[in-house]
Structures are given as C-alpha cells and as structure tokens.
Amino acid sequence: KESKDQLIIDAGQKYFGATMCKSCGMIYNASSPEDEMQHVQHHHRFLEGIKYVGWKKERVVAEFWDGKIVLVLPRDPSYALRKVEDVQELVDNELGFQQVVSQCPNKTKTFLFISDEKRVVGCLIAEPIKQAFRVLSEPTGPESLSSKECPRAWQCSNVPEPAICGISRIWVFRLKRRKRIARRLVDTLRNCFMFGCFLSTDEIAFSDPTPDGKLFATKYCNT
Ligand code: ACO
Ligand code: ZN
C-alpha cells in the first residue's frame, strides 16, 4: 500500500498503452521511458504537495467518517498558507489555468478536505462576489446545431443577478472522485461563508466551470 512500492509496481508493468498510477492518479504510458520519467517527477511533486502533516492550530469546520474539512483564512500562519499555495498550484496545473489573481485576496476562504491517510484530497476556494450571470441550460433541438459561432459549450445570461459567494476553484483528487467530497465541501462552504446563515444555492456561483465542474454544479444545485 506504500506509495513507493506502488510506483515500482506500476512502472514495472510493460504495458503498450496507458496505465494509471494508483497513488498519484497520473495516466501515462509505462512502456515509454519519457513518460515514465515524467511520471516519476509528477509523482513525487504531487504526493509532496498533497501531504498533510497536521497543524498546531487548525480550523476544523466539518468532520466525517472518512476525513475532515479544514478552513484556511488569509491571516493564518505561513505554513498553512504555503500548503494552500502548493495545492492551488497542483490544481491550476491540472485544470490548465493560468495563475489567477484574486479580486480580494484578503477575503479568500480556502476549504481543504483532509483524508484519513493525511492527504489533501479536495480543495475549494471561495471569495465574496456581488453578482453572477446564470448559466442558461444547454439548447436542445435542431437550433442548437446552428450555434457554431458560439465558442463555449454553454451560454450565460447577460442579466446580472445578485450573488454572495463565488467558487473560483473546486477540485477533488482523481482517485477520490464520486465520493461526495465536492458536495460536502460546498455544503460546508454554504454553512461557513457568512456567520449565522446557510447560503442558498442561488447565492453561490461557480466561476468559469469546466465540463466536470458544470456536471457537478448542475447536479448539486438541483438537489
Ligand atoms: N460526471 C457526471 N456527474 C458528476 C460528475 C461527473 N464528472 N462529477 C460529479 N457529478 C455529479 C454526480 O451526480 C454526483 O453524484 P453521484 O456520484 O451520486 O452520481 C454529484 O455530482 C456529486 O458529486 P461529488 O462526488 O460530490 O463530486 P466529486 O467529489 O467527484 O468532485 C469535481 C467533482 C470537483 C468536479 C471533480 O470531478 C474534479 O475535481 N474535477 C477536476 C477539476 C475540475 O474540473 N473542477 C471544476 C473546475 S470549475 C471551478 O473550479 C469553478
Ligand atoms: Zn504516480
């Protein structure tokens, strides 16, 4: 079960095709030395990045049978902020996002889902916003075929609606997906973002969602 053993086992399989590392989740071609080298590099960086040793002062905002959620605020000790930075870098890398400069960095709230294996397996970054544009449901029927000019897979309304909280990033470690980790992160955010009230799904907005993000958000907001 140790990650090092896993690495050797995976790298040792001479598949002519893609294989997925059971520790870091990278999909690569084990029969290609270049791929293998890239994997080794990614493997160590990734596992180092998501390693969570535990902090003297940590703000546990939710606890579950399979982990807990820790909230990190902008004025927290530098070891906590550094961990958030490392995780965000891994997430941005995976999403192919450029380093996005936050609108108001001193109001950012970061929620980390820590697994029982002491790893950061989920991350949600939120900040206050004033308005959002509702995603219009995907057009169905023949007219949707003529929307070739539209570079996006979906469209947004151009009428701004008031919102309170924007989710700028949500990410769950590939090997831990579909275990309701993202759902629990958003539930916890709604509960903790503003003192004394539970935000409705209309008051939160997902910024620039990926296809995965959109599937999750649609499901989450309808249930
Ligand atoms: N396809 C279809 N439905 C999905 C998917 C998916 N990929 N992901 C979630 N859902 C729906 C399901 O209905 C699911 O419930 P079910 O498993 O009982 O059917 C429900 O949403 C709840 O899903 P969770 O288990 O809570 O979601 P998960 O922990 O797997 O995390 C996430 C979802 C964060 C989108 C994850 O897939 C991920 O990290 N993807 C890569 C990063 C990414 O694209 N993040 C979104 C960027 S957009 C932004 O940051 C604003
Ligand atoms: Zn690996």
mmCIF file of C-alpha atoms in Angstrom, residues 164 186-200 203-204:
data_model
loop_
_atom_site.group_PDB
_atom_site.id
_atom_site.type_symbol
_atom_site.label_atom_id
_atom_site.label_comp_id
_atom_site.label_asym_id
_atom_site.label_seq_id
_atom_site.Cartn_x
_atom_site.Cartn_y
_atom_site.Cartn_z
ATOM 1 C CA ILE A 164 -22.817 36.457 -2.416
ATOM 2 C CA VAL A 186 -19.856 23.104 -0.952
ATOM 3 C CA ASP A 187 -22.254 22.240 1.906
ATOM 4 C CA THR A 188 -19.585 23.306 4.377
ATOM 5 C CA LEU A 189 -18.884 26.494 2.436
ATOM 6 C CA ARG A 190 -22.569 27.440 2.475
ATOM 7 C CA ASN A 191 -22.592 26.900 6.199
ATOM 8 C CA CYS A 192 -19.384 28.801 6.974
ATOM 9 C CA PHE A 193 -19.142 31.594 4.424
ATOM 10 C CA MET A 194 -21.317 34.056 6.291
ATOM 11 C CA PHE A 195 -21.666 33.844 10.009
ATOM 12 C CA GLY A 196 -25.076 32.736 11.172
ATOM 13 C CA CYS A 197 -26.689 31.830 7.887
ATOM 14 C CA PHE A 198 -26.802 28.970 5.429
ATOM 15 C CA LEU A 199 -26.409 30.284 1.874
ATOM 16 C CA SER A 200 -28.946 29.099 -0.673
ATOM 17 C CA GLU A 203 -26.391 32.824 -3.558
ATOM 18 C CA ILE A 204 -23.351 30.859 -4.706
#
